[in-house]
């Protein structure tokens, strides 16, 4: 279809790593993002994991309440991240037990991938899992994509190495823990999806990143890490029309700047996890 500037663009927003909890700060950050999504008149929202901070049902309920305008109209797609797996393991229900499934919306074909594993039930084991079988499933899903839509692969964990973001990550990496490692088959996945999809959207790393992989086939491939939308107080919006991306994605700032997460946000659930594990070991 020839593209005319008078035609209305569709807008896809990419958010990730909200880490919602029951605090006032968390609610304020989510509200700001939602106001900005409304102001941008976004058509579809994707959230690539770590919706919740400790996998609690109540935290997921907060997410549902904040994002109700998109959830109730079928304009919200989300996948699990490692932080959705501890505690009450809400993330295990996000994709109904499937490792790969597809979502089709106007102008969009999204292949959702669950890159979490059972090891993520442990709060301290955050790296992802991508098996050869799942890579094959992604390829098969992409082969069924219609030609006239934007095709995106959504997953939580990063597919290529990205810089360390904190001192604890540096320590973990020095002692050989895979805490900050990319998916073992991430590079393989990119080689297999090249030319068959336009976007790989992920999170997990809280500092945003983007990578242009050129045009390995019929479609140019770009990899975008959203970063933590609540920490950053912003998200990317991709405009698309007639099944093609239009221009560069735009960063949209939330109405109010996000409050930086305090150390308590991470330390408290970590201590609760340790106490819970100790309790199980003793009794
Ligand atoms: Fe995260
Ligand atoms: Fe994560």
mmCIF file of C-alpha atoms in Angstrom, residues 10-207:
data_model
loop_
_atom_site.group_PDB
_atom_site.id
_atom_site.type_symbol
_atom_site.label_atom_id
_atom_site.label_comp_id
_atom_site.label_asym_id
_atom_site.label_seq_id
_atom_site.Cartn_x
_atom_site.Cartn_y
_atom_site.Cartn_z
ATOM 1 C CA UNK A 10 -0.454 3.694 14.544
ATOM 2 C CA UNK A 11 1.602 3.936 17.728
ATOM 3 C CA UNK A 12 3.226 1.079 19.611
ATOM 4 C CA UNK A 13 4.658 1.873 23.057
ATOM 5 C CA UNK A 14 7.388 -0.295 24.594
ATOM 6 C CA UNK A 15 7.678 -0.356 28.388
ATOM 7 C CA UNK A 16 9.555 -2.738 30.646
ATOM 8 C CA UNK A 17 10.789 -3.427 34.155
ATOM 9 C CA UNK A 18 8.103 -1.537 36.029
ATOM 10 C CA UNK A 19 8.873 -3.479 39.242
ATOM 11 C CA UNK A 20 5.537 -2.411 40.693
ATOM 12 C CA UNK A 21 5.072 -2.935 44.410
ATOM 13 C CA UNK A 22 2.501 -1.662 46.910
ATOM 14 C CA UNK A 23 4.273 1.618 47.672
ATOM 15 C CA UNK A 24 3.034 5.136 46.992
ATOM 16 C CA UNK A 25 6.154 5.814 44.899
ATOM 17 C CA UNK A 26 5.440 2.825 42.700
ATOM 18 C CA UNK A 27 1.827 3.941 42.166
ATOM 19 C CA UNK A 28 2.952 7.481 41.325
ATOM 20 C CA UNK A 29 5.487 6.271 38.755
ATOM 21 C CA UNK A 30 2.920 3.974 37.114
ATOM 22 C CA UNK A 31 0.283 6.733 37.048
ATOM 23 C CA UNK A 32 2.708 9.117 35.344
ATOM 24 C CA UNK A 33 3.503 6.569 32.664
ATOM 25 C CA UNK A 34 -0.175 5.825 32.073
ATOM 26 C CA UNK A 35 -0.984 9.552 31.756
ATOM 27 C CA UNK A 36 1.775 9.885 29.157
ATOM 28 C CA UNK A 37 0.455 6.862 27.246
ATOM 29 C CA UNK A 38 -3.000 8.471 27.173
ATOM 30 C CA UNK A 39 -1.539 11.820 26.056
ATOM 31 C CA UNK A 40 0.352 10.076 23.238
ATOM 32 C CA UNK A 41 -2.849 8.318 22.145
ATOM 33 C CA UNK A 42 -0.916 5.053 21.949
ATOM 34 C CA UNK A 43 -2.708 2.237 20.093
ATOM 35 C CA UNK A 44 -0.930 -0.708 21.644
ATOM 36 C CA UNK A 45 1.314 -1.159 24.690
ATOM 37 C CA UNK A 46 3.872 -3.898 25.240
ATOM 38 C CA UNK A 47 5.552 -4.518 28.592
ATOM 39 C CA UNK A 48 8.537 -6.849 28.364
ATOM 40 C CA UNK A 49 8.594 -8.325 31.847
ATOM 41 C CA UNK A 50 9.367 -7.484 35.480
ATOM 42 C CA UNK A 51 5.877 -6.023 35.776
ATOM 43 C CA UNK A 52 6.028 -6.798 39.489
ATOM 44 C CA UNK A 53 8.926 -6.582 41.925
ATOM 45 C CA UNK A 54 8.476 -9.868 43.758
ATOM 46 C CA UNK A 55 5.916 -11.878 41.790
ATOM 47 C CA UNK A 56 3.025 -11.127 44.172
ATOM 48 C CA UNK A 57 -0.638 -11.379 43.145
ATOM 49 C CA UNK A 58 -1.340 -7.997 44.771
ATOM 50 C CA UNK A 59 1.423 -6.344 42.737
ATOM 51 C CA UNK A 60 0.013 -7.812 39.530
ATOM 52 C CA UNK A 61 -3.426 -6.551 40.535
ATOM 53 C CA UNK A 62 -1.920 -3.038 40.831
ATOM 54 C CA UNK A 63 -0.530 -3.461 37.311
ATOM 55 C CA UNK A 64 -3.971 -4.498 36.023
ATOM 56 C CA UNK A 65 -5.581 -1.486 37.679
ATOM 57 C CA UNK A 66 -3.056 1.007 36.298
ATOM 58 C CA UNK A 67 -3.140 -0.403 32.769
ATOM 59 C CA UNK A 68 -6.890 -1.131 32.688
ATOM 60 C CA UNK A 69 -7.550 1.265 29.755
ATOM 61 C CA UNK A 70 -5.369 -0.920 27.494
ATOM 62 C CA UNK A 71 -5.995 -4.258 29.150
ATOM 63 C CA UNK A 72 -9.772 -3.969 28.962
ATOM 64 C CA UNK A 73 -9.662 -3.032 25.285
ATOM 65 C CA UNK A 74 -7.232 -5.795 24.264
ATOM 66 C CA UNK A 75 -4.451 -3.293 23.532
ATOM 67 C CA UNK A 76 -1.903 -4.569 26.047
ATOM 68 C CA UNK A 77 0.630 -7.373 25.561
ATOM 69 C CA UNK A 78 2.976 -8.461 28.326
ATOM 70 C CA UNK A 79 5.394 -11.271 29.047
ATOM 71 C CA UNK A 80 7.053 -12.492 32.262
ATOM 72 C CA UNK A 81 10.404 -11.348 33.637
ATOM 73 C CA UNK A 82 12.504 -12.947 36.354
ATOM 74 C CA UNK A 83 11.012 -10.666 39.027
ATOM 75 C CA UNK A 84 7.539 -12.019 38.220
ATOM 76 C CA UNK A 85 8.599 -15.563 39.177
ATOM 77 C CA UNK A 86 9.497 -15.528 42.919
ATOM 78 C CA UNK A 87 6.872 -15.269 45.651
ATOM 79 C CA UNK A 88 3.449 -16.198 44.285
ATOM 80 C CA UNK A 89 4.912 -16.679 40.790
ATOM 81 C CA UNK A 90 2.346 -14.541 38.925
ATOM 82 C CA UNK A 91 4.612 -14.625 35.877
ATOM 83 C CA UNK A 92 4.035 -18.347 35.325
ATOM 84 C CA UNK A 93 0.442 -17.491 34.348
ATOM 85 C CA UNK A 94 1.189 -14.658 31.919
ATOM 86 C CA UNK A 95 1.624 -16.978 28.923
ATOM 87 C CA UNK A 96 -0.508 -19.844 30.255
ATOM 88 C CA UNK A 97 2.444 -22.231 30.407
ATOM 89 C CA UNK A 98 3.570 -21.639 26.811
ATOM 90 C CA UNK A 99 7.161 -20.626 26.041
ATOM 91 C CA UNK A 100 6.158 -18.993 22.734
ATOM 92 C CA UNK A 101 2.886 -17.603 21.497
ATOM 93 C CA UNK A 102 1.792 -15.043 18.949
ATOM 94 C CA UNK A 103 -0.436 -11.993 19.278
ATOM 95 C CA UNK A 104 -1.937 -10.294 16.245
ATOM 96 C CA UNK A 105 -3.261 -6.737 16.409
ATOM 97 C CA UNK A 106 -3.961 -4.098 13.776
ATOM 98 C CA UNK A 107 -0.716 -3.681 11.833
ATOM 99 C CA UNK A 108 1.230 -5.830 14.321
ATOM 100 C CA UNK A 109 2.369 -9.444 14.645
ATOM 101 C CA UNK A 110 4.104 -10.126 17.947
ATOM 102 C CA UNK A 111 5.950 -13.297 18.904
ATOM 103 C CA UNK A 112 5.995 -13.440 22.701
ATOM 104 C CA UNK A 113 8.795 -15.477 24.286
ATOM 105 C CA UNK A 114 9.040 -16.519 27.935
ATOM 106 C CA UNK A 115 12.773 -16.274 28.689
ATOM 107 C CA UNK A 116 12.334 -17.027 32.392
ATOM 108 C CA UNK A 117 12.995 -20.403 34.006
ATOM 109 C CA UNK A 118 12.292 -22.277 37.203
ATOM 110 C CA UNK A 119 15.624 -21.023 38.569
ATOM 111 C CA UNK A 120 14.060 -17.534 38.643
ATOM 112 C CA UNK A 121 11.856 -18.674 41.555
ATOM 113 C CA UNK A 122 15.019 -17.896 43.489
ATOM 114 C CA UNK A 123 15.062 -14.127 43.962
ATOM 115 C CA UNK A 124 18.860 -14.085 43.541
ATOM 116 C CA UNK A 125 18.961 -16.045 40.303
ATOM 117 C CA UNK A 126 17.967 -13.528 37.664
ATOM 118 C CA UNK A 127 19.504 -14.687 34.383
ATOM 119 C CA UNK A 128 17.313 -15.957 31.565
ATOM 120 C CA UNK A 129 16.825 -19.243 29.786
ATOM 121 C CA UNK A 130 16.449 -19.794 26.044
ATOM 122 C CA UNK A 131 16.596 -23.325 24.694
ATOM 123 C CA UNK A 132 17.217 -24.534 21.140
ATOM 124 C CA UNK A 133 13.626 -25.792 21.053
ATOM 125 C CA UNK A 134 12.294 -22.333 21.886
ATOM 126 C CA UNK A 135 14.452 -20.785 19.132
ATOM 127 C CA UNK A 136 12.858 -23.232 16.665
ATOM 128 C CA UNK A 137 9.389 -22.321 17.976
ATOM 129 C CA UNK A 138 10.159 -18.617 17.415
ATOM 130 C CA UNK A 139 11.303 -19.332 13.848
ATOM 131 C CA UNK A 140 8.121 -21.285 13.174
ATOM 132 C CA UNK A 141 5.975 -18.488 14.600
ATOM 133 C CA UNK A 142 7.768 -15.914 12.424
ATOM 134 C CA UNK A 143 7.246 -18.008 9.310
ATOM 135 C CA UNK A 144 3.483 -17.582 9.830
ATOM 136 C CA UNK A 145 3.678 -13.756 9.956
ATOM 137 C CA UNK A 146 1.636 -11.915 7.313
ATOM 138 C CA UNK A 147 3.712 -9.778 4.908
ATOM 139 C CA UNK A 148 1.944 -6.471 5.552
ATOM 140 C CA UNK A 149 2.451 -5.978 9.307
ATOM 141 C CA UNK A 150 5.239 -4.919 11.648
ATOM 142 C CA UNK A 151 6.745 -8.072 13.143
ATOM 143 C CA UNK A 152 8.234 -7.989 16.641
ATOM 144 C CA UNK A 153 9.795 -10.576 18.940
ATOM 145 C CA UNK A 154 9.206 -9.772 22.622
ATOM 146 C CA UNK A 155 11.286 -11.280 25.411
ATOM 147 C CA UNK A 156 12.530 -10.154 28.796
ATOM 148 C CA UNK A 157 16.213 -11.015 28.908
ATOM 149 C CA UNK A 158 18.889 -9.449 26.730
ATOM 150 C CA UNK A 159 20.098 -11.277 23.643
ATOM 151 C CA UNK A 160 23.566 -9.726 23.431
ATOM 152 C CA UNK A 161 26.072 -8.655 26.113
ATOM 153 C CA UNK A 162 25.280 -5.288 27.692
ATOM 154 C CA UNK A 163 27.307 -3.264 30.206
ATOM 155 C CA UNK A 164 27.169 -4.092 33.917
ATOM 156 C CA UNK A 165 24.898 -1.708 35.786
ATOM 157 C CA UNK A 166 25.788 -2.014 39.461
ATOM 158 C CA UNK A 167 28.527 -2.995 41.891
ATOM 159 C CA UNK A 168 26.699 -6.199 43.007
ATOM 160 C CA UNK A 169 26.531 -7.230 39.327
ATOM 161 C CA UNK A 170 30.248 -6.592 39.001
ATOM 162 C CA UNK A 171 30.916 -8.785 42.069
ATOM 163 C CA UNK A 172 28.596 -11.536 40.775
ATOM 164 C CA UNK A 173 30.301 -11.520 37.380
ATOM 165 C CA UNK A 174 33.779 -11.606 38.985
ATOM 166 C CA UNK A 175 32.888 -14.753 40.938
ATOM 167 C CA UNK A 176 31.470 -16.409 37.819
ATOM 168 C CA UNK A 177 27.745 -16.071 38.474
ATOM 169 C CA UNK A 178 25.590 -15.529 35.345
ATOM 170 C CA UNK A 179 23.519 -12.786 37.057
ATOM 171 C CA UNK A 180 24.127 -10.178 34.320
ATOM 172 C CA UNK A 181 24.812 -12.537 31.421
ATOM 173 C CA UNK A 182 22.984 -12.393 28.130
ATOM 174 C CA UNK A 183 20.869 -15.361 26.996
ATOM 175 C CA UNK A 184 23.187 -18.217 26.042
ATOM 176 C CA UNK A 185 21.394 -18.617 22.682
ATOM 177 C CA UNK A 186 20.647 -14.906 22.256
ATOM 178 C CA UNK A 187 23.063 -14.450 19.350
ATOM 179 C CA UNK A 188 21.691 -17.594 17.719
ATOM 180 C CA UNK A 189 18.178 -16.240 18.066
ATOM 181 C CA UNK A 190 19.153 -13.000 16.311
ATOM 182 C CA UNK A 191 20.804 -14.953 13.473
ATOM 183 C CA UNK A 192 17.644 -17.009 13.011
ATOM 184 C CA UNK A 193 15.155 -14.120 13.156
ATOM 185 C CA UNK A 194 17.217 -11.764 10.984
ATOM 186 C CA UNK A 195 15.256 -10.752 7.887
ATOM 187 C CA UNK A 196 12.046 -12.200 9.313
ATOM 188 C CA UNK A 197 11.183 -9.531 11.870
ATOM 189 C CA UNK A 198 11.548 -5.779 12.310
ATOM 190 C CA UNK A 199 11.980 -5.493 16.044
ATOM 191 C CA UNK A 200 13.359 -7.437 18.980
ATOM 192 C CA UNK A 201 12.060 -5.723 22.121
ATOM 193 C CA UNK A 202 13.390 -6.627 25.539
ATOM 194 C CA UNK A 203 14.088 -5.355 29.036
ATOM 195 C CA UNK A 204 15.865 -6.810 32.078
ATOM 196 C CA UNK A 205 18.767 -4.370 31.812
ATOM 197 C CA UNK A 206 17.534 -1.139 33.392
ATOM 198 C CA UNK A 207 19.618 1.201 31.241
#
